[in-house]
Coordinates of N, CA and C in Angstrom, one line a residue:
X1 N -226.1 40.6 53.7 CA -225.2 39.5 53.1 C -224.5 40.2 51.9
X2 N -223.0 40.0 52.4 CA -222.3 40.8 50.7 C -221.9 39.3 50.0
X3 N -222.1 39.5 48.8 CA -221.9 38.9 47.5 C -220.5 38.8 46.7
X4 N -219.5 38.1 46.4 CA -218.7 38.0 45.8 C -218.7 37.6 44.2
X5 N -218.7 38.1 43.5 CA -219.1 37.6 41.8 C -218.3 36.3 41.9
X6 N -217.0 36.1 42.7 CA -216.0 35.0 42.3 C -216.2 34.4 43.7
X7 N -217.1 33.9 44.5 CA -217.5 32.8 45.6 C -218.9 32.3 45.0
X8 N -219.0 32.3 44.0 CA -221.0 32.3 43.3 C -220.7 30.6 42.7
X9 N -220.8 30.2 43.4 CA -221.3 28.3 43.0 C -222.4 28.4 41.9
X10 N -223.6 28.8 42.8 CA -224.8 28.6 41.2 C -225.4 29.6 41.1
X11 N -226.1 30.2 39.6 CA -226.5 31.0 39.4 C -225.9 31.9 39.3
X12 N -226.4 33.9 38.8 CA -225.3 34.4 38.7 C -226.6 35.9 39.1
X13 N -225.7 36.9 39.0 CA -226.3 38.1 39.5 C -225.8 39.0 38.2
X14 N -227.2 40.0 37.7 CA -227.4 40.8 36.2 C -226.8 41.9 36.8
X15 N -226.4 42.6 36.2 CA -225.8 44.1 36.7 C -227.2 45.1 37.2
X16 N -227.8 44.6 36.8 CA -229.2 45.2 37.4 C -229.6 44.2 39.0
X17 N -228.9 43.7 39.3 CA -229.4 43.3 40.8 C -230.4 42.1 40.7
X18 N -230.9 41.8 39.0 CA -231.5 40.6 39.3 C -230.9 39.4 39.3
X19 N -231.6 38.5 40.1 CA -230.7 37.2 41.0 C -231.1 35.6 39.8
X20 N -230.3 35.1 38.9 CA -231.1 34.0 38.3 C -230.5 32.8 38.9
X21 N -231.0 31.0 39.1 CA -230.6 30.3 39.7 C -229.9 29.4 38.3
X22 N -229.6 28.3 39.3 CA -229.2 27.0 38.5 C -230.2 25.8 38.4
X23 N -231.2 25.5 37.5 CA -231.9 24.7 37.1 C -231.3 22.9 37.8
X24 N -231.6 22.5 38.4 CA -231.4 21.0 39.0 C -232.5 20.5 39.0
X25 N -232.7 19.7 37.7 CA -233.9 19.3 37.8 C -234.1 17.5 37.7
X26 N -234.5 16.6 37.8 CA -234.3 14.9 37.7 C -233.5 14.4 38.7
X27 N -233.4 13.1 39.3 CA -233.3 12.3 40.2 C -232.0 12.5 39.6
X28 N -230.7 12.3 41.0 CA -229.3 12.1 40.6 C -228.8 13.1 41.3
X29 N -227.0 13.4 41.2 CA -226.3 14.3 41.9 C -226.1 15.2 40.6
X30 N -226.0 16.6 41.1 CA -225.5 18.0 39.9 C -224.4 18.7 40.7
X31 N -223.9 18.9 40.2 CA -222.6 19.7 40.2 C -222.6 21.5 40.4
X32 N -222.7 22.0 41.3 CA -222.6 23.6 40.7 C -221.9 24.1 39.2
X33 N -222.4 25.0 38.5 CA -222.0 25.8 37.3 C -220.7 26.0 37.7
X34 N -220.3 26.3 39.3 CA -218.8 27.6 39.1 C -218.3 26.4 40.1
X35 N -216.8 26.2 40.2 CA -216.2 25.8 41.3 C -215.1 27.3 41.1
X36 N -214.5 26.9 42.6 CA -213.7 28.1 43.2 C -212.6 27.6 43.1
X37 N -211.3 28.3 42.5 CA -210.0 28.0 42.4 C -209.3 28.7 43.6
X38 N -208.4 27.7 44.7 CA -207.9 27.9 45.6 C -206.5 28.1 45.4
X39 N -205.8 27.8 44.1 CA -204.4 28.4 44.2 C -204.1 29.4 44.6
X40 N -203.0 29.4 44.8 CA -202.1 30.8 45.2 C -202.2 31.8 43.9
X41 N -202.0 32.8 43.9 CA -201.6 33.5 42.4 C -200.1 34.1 42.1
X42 N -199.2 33.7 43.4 CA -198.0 33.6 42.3 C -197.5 31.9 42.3
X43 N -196.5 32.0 41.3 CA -196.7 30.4 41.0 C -195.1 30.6 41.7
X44 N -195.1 29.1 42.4 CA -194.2 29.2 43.2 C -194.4 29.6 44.3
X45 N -195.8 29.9 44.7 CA -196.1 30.3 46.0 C -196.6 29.7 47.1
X46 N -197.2 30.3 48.0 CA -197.8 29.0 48.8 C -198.4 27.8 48.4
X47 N -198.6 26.7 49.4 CA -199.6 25.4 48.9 C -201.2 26.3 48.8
X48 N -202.3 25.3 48.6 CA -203.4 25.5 48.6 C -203.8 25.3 50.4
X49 N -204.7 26.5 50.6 CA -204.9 26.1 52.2 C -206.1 25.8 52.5
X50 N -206.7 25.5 53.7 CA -207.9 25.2 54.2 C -208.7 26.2 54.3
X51 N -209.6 26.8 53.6 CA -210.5 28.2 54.0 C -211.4 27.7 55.1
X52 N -211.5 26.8 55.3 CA -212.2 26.6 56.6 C -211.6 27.1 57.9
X53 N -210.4 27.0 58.2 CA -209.7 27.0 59.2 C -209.8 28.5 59.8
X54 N -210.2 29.1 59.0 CA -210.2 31.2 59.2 C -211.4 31.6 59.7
X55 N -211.7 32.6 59.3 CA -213.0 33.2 59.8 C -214.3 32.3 59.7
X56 N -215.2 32.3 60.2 CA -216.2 31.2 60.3 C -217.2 31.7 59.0
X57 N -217.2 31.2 57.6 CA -217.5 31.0 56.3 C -219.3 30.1 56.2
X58 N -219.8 30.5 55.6 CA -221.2 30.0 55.3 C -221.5 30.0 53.7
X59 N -222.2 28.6 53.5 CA -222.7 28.7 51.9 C -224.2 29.2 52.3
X60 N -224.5 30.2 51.5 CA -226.2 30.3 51.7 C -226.6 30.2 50.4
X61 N -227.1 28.8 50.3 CA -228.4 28.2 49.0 C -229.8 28.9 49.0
X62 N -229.9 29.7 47.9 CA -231.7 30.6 48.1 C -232.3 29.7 47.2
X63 N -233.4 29.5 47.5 CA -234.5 28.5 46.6 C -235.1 29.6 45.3
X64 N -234.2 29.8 44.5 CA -235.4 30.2 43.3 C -236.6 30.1 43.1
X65 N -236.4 28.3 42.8 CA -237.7 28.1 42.2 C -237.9 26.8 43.3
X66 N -238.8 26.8 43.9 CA -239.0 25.2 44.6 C -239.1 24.0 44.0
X67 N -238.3 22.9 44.4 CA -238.3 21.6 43.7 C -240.1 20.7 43.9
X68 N -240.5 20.4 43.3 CA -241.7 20.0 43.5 C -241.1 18.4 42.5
X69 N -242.5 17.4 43.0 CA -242.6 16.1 42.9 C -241.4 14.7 43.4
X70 N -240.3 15.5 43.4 CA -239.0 14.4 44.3 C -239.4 14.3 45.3
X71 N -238.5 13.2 46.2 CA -238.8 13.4 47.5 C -237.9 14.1 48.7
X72 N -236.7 14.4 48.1 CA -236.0 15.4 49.2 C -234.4 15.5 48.0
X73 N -234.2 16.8 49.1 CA -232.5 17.2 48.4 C -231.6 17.1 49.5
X74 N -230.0 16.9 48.9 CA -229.2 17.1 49.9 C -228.3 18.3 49.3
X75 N -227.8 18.9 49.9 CA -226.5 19.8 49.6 C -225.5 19.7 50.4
X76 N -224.6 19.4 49.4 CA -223.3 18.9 50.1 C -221.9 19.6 49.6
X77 N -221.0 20.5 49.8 CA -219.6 21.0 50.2 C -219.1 19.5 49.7
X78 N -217.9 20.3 48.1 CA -216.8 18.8 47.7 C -216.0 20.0 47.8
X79 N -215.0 18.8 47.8 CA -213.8 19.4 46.9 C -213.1 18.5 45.9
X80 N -212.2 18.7 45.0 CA -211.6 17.7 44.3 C -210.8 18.3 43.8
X81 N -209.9 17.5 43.1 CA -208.2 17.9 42.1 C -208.6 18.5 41.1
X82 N -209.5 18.7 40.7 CA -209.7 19.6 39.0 C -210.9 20.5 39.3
X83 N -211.1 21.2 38.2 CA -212.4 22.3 38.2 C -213.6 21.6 37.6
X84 N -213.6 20.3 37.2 CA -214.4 19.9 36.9 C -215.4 19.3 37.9
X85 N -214.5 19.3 39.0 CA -215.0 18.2 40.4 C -215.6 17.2 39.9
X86 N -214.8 16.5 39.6 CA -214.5 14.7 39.0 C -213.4 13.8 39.4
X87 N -212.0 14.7 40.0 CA -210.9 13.6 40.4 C -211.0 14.1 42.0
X88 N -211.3 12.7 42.5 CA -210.8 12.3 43.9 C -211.6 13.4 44.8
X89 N -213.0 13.6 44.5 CA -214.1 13.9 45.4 C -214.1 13.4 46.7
X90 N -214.2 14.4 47.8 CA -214.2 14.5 49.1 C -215.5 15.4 49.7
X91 N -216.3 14.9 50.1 CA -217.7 15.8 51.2 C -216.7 16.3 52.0
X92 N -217.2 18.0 52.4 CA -216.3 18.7 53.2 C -217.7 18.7 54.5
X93 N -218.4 19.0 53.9 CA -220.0 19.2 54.8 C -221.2 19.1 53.9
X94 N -222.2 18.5 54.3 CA -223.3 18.4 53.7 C -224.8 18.8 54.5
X95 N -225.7 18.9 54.2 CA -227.1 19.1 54.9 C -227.6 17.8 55.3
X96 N -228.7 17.6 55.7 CA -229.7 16.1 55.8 C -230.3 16.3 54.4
X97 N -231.1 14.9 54.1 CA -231.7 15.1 52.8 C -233.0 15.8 53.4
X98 N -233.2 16.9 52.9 CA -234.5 18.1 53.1 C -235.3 17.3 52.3
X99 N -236.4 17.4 53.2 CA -237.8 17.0 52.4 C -238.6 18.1 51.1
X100 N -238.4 18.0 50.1 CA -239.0 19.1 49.1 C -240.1 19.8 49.8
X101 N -241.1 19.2 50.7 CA -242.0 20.4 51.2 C -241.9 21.5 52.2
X102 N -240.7 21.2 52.5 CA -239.9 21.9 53.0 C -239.2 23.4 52.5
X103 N -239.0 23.1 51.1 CA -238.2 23.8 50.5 C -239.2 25.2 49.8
X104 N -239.0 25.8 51.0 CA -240.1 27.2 49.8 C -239.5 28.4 48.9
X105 N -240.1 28.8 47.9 CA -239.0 29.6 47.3 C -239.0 31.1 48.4
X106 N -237.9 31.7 48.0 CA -237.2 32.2 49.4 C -236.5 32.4 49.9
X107 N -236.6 30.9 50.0 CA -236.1 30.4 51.9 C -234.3 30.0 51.5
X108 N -233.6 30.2 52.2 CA -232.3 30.5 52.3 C -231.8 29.4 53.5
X109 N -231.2 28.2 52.4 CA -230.5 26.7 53.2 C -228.8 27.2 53.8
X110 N -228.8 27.4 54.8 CA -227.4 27.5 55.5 C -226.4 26.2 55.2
X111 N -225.7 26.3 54.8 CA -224.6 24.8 55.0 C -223.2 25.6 55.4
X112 N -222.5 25.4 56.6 CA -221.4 26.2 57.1 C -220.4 25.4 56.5
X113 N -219.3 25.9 56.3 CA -218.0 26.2 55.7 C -217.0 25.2 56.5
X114 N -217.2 24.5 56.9 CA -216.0 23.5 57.6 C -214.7 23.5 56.9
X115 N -213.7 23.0 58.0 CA -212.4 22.4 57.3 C -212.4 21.3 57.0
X116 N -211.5 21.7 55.5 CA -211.6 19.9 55.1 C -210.7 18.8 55.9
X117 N -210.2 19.0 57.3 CA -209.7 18.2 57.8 C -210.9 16.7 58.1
X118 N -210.4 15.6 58.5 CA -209.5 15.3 58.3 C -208.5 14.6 57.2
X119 N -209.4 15.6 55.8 CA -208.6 15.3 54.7 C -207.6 16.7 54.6
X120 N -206.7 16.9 53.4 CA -205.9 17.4 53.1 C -206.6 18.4 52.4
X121 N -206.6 20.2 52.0 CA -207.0 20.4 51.4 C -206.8 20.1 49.9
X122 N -207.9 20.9 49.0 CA -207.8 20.1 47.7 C -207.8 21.8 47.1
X123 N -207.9 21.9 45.6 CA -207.7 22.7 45.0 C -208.8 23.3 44.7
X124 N -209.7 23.2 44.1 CA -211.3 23.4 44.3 C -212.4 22.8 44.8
X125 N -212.9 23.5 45.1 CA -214.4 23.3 45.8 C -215.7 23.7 45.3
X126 N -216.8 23.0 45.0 CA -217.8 23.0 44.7 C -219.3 22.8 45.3
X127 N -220.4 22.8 45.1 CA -221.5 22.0 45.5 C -222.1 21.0 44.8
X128 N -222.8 20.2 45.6 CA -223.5 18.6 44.7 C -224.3 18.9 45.5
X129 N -225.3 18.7 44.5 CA -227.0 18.4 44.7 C -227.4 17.3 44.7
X130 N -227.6 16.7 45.5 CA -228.3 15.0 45.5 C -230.0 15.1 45.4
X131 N -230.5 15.2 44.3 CA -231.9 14.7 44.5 C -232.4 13.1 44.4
X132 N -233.3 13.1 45.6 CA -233.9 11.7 45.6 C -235.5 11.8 45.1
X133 N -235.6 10.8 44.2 CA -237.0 11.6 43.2 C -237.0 12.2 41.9
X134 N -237.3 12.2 41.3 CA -237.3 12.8 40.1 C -237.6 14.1 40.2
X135 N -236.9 15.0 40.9 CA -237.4 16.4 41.2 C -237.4 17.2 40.0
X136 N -238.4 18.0 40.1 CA -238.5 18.7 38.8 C -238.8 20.3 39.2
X137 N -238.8 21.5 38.1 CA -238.6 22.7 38.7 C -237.1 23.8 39.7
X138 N -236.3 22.5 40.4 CA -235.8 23.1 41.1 C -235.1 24.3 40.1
X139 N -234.8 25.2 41.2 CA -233.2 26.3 40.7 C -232.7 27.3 41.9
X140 N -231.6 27.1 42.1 CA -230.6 28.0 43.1 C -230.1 29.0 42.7
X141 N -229.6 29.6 44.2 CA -228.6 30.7 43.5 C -227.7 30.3 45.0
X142 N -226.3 30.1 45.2 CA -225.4 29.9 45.9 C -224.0 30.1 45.9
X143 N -223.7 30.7 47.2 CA -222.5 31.5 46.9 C -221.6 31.2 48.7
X144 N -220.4 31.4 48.2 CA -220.1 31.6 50.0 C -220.3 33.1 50.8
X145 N -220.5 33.3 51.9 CA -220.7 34.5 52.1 C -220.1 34.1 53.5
X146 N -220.0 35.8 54.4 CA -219.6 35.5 55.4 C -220.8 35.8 56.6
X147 N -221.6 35.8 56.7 CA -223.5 35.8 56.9 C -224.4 35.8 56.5
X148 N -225.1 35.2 56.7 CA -226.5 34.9 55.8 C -227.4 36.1 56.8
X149 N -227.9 36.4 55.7 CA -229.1 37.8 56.0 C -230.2 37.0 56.0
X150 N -230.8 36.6 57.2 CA -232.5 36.3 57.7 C -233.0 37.2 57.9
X151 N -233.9 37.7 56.9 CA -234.9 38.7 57.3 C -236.4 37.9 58.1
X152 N -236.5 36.7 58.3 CA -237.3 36.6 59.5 C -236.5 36.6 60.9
X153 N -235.4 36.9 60.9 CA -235.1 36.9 62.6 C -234.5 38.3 62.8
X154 N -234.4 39.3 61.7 CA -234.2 40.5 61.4 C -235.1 41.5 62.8
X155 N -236.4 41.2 63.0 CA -236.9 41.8 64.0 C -238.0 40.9 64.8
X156 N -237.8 41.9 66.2 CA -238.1 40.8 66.8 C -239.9 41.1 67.3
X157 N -240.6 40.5 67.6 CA -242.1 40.8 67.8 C -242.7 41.9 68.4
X158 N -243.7 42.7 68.3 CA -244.2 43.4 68.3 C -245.0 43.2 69.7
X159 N -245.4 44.3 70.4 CA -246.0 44.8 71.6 C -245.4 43.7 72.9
X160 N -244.4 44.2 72.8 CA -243.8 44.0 73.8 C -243.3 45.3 75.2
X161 N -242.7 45.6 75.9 CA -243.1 46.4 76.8 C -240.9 47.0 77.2
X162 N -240.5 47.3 77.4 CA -239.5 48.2 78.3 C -239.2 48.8 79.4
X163 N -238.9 47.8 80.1 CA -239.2 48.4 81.7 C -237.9 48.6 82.5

């Protein structure tokens, strides 16, 4: 899995390779630290487009720290008109609400990259965390990437035969 410093929703990466998350902790929805700015960079240039519509794109959420005492999380793909993700919020894709015992530190939540059809794209994009519960402990680290590295499906079982 490669890493983009500027696709990093939560948490951030030290120049030494160590990984820190984003603390989400108490009942309610949180907002990622970073949203992504989809302008063009010359002005006067193209509209804002759908990154969904391109290569097939994945958020991979790593559990830092596991949420303990709530009763489940959702992770949900916005987008909205500002970098604050506050005007005119739209779910692009979301997960089911995960049951916390579920959630082990680790373990690495897939949520794929859809198009925001059949809305219009928006200018930035972010993640919301919906805890149900008073979850406490949690922390991420989330970024878009273009594969998620499973190192349990990395190899496949032992004594097996070649014939």
């Amino acid at each position: 899995m490669i890493l983009d410093n500027f696709l990093v929703f939560s948490g951030a990466i030290s120049a030494a390779g160590v990984m820190s998350g984003q603390a989400v902790n108490t009942a309610g929805s949180f907002l990622s630290t970073n949203t992504v700015d989809l302008a063009p960079l010359a002005l006067g240039g193209n509209q804002v487009f759908d990154v969904g519509q391109g290569e097939p794109l994945e958020i991979a959420i790593s559990i830092l720290t596991a949420p303990t005492v709530g009763t489940s999380v959702q992770y949900q793909l916005i987008q909205a008109d500002d970098a604050a993700l506050s005007s005119n919020v739209q779910v692009i894709n979301q997960t089911d609400a995960l049951p916390i015992a579920s959630l082990t530190v680790g373990q690495i939540v897939a949520l794929h990259y859809d198009r925001a059809a059949p809305y219009l794209p928006k200018r930035y994009i972010g993640l919301r965390y919906v805890n149900v519960g008073a979850i406490a402990t949690a922390s991420y680290f989330a970024a878009i990437v273009k594969n998620i590295a499973d190192v349990k499906n990395l190899y496949g079982k032992s004594g097996f035969s070649v014939l």
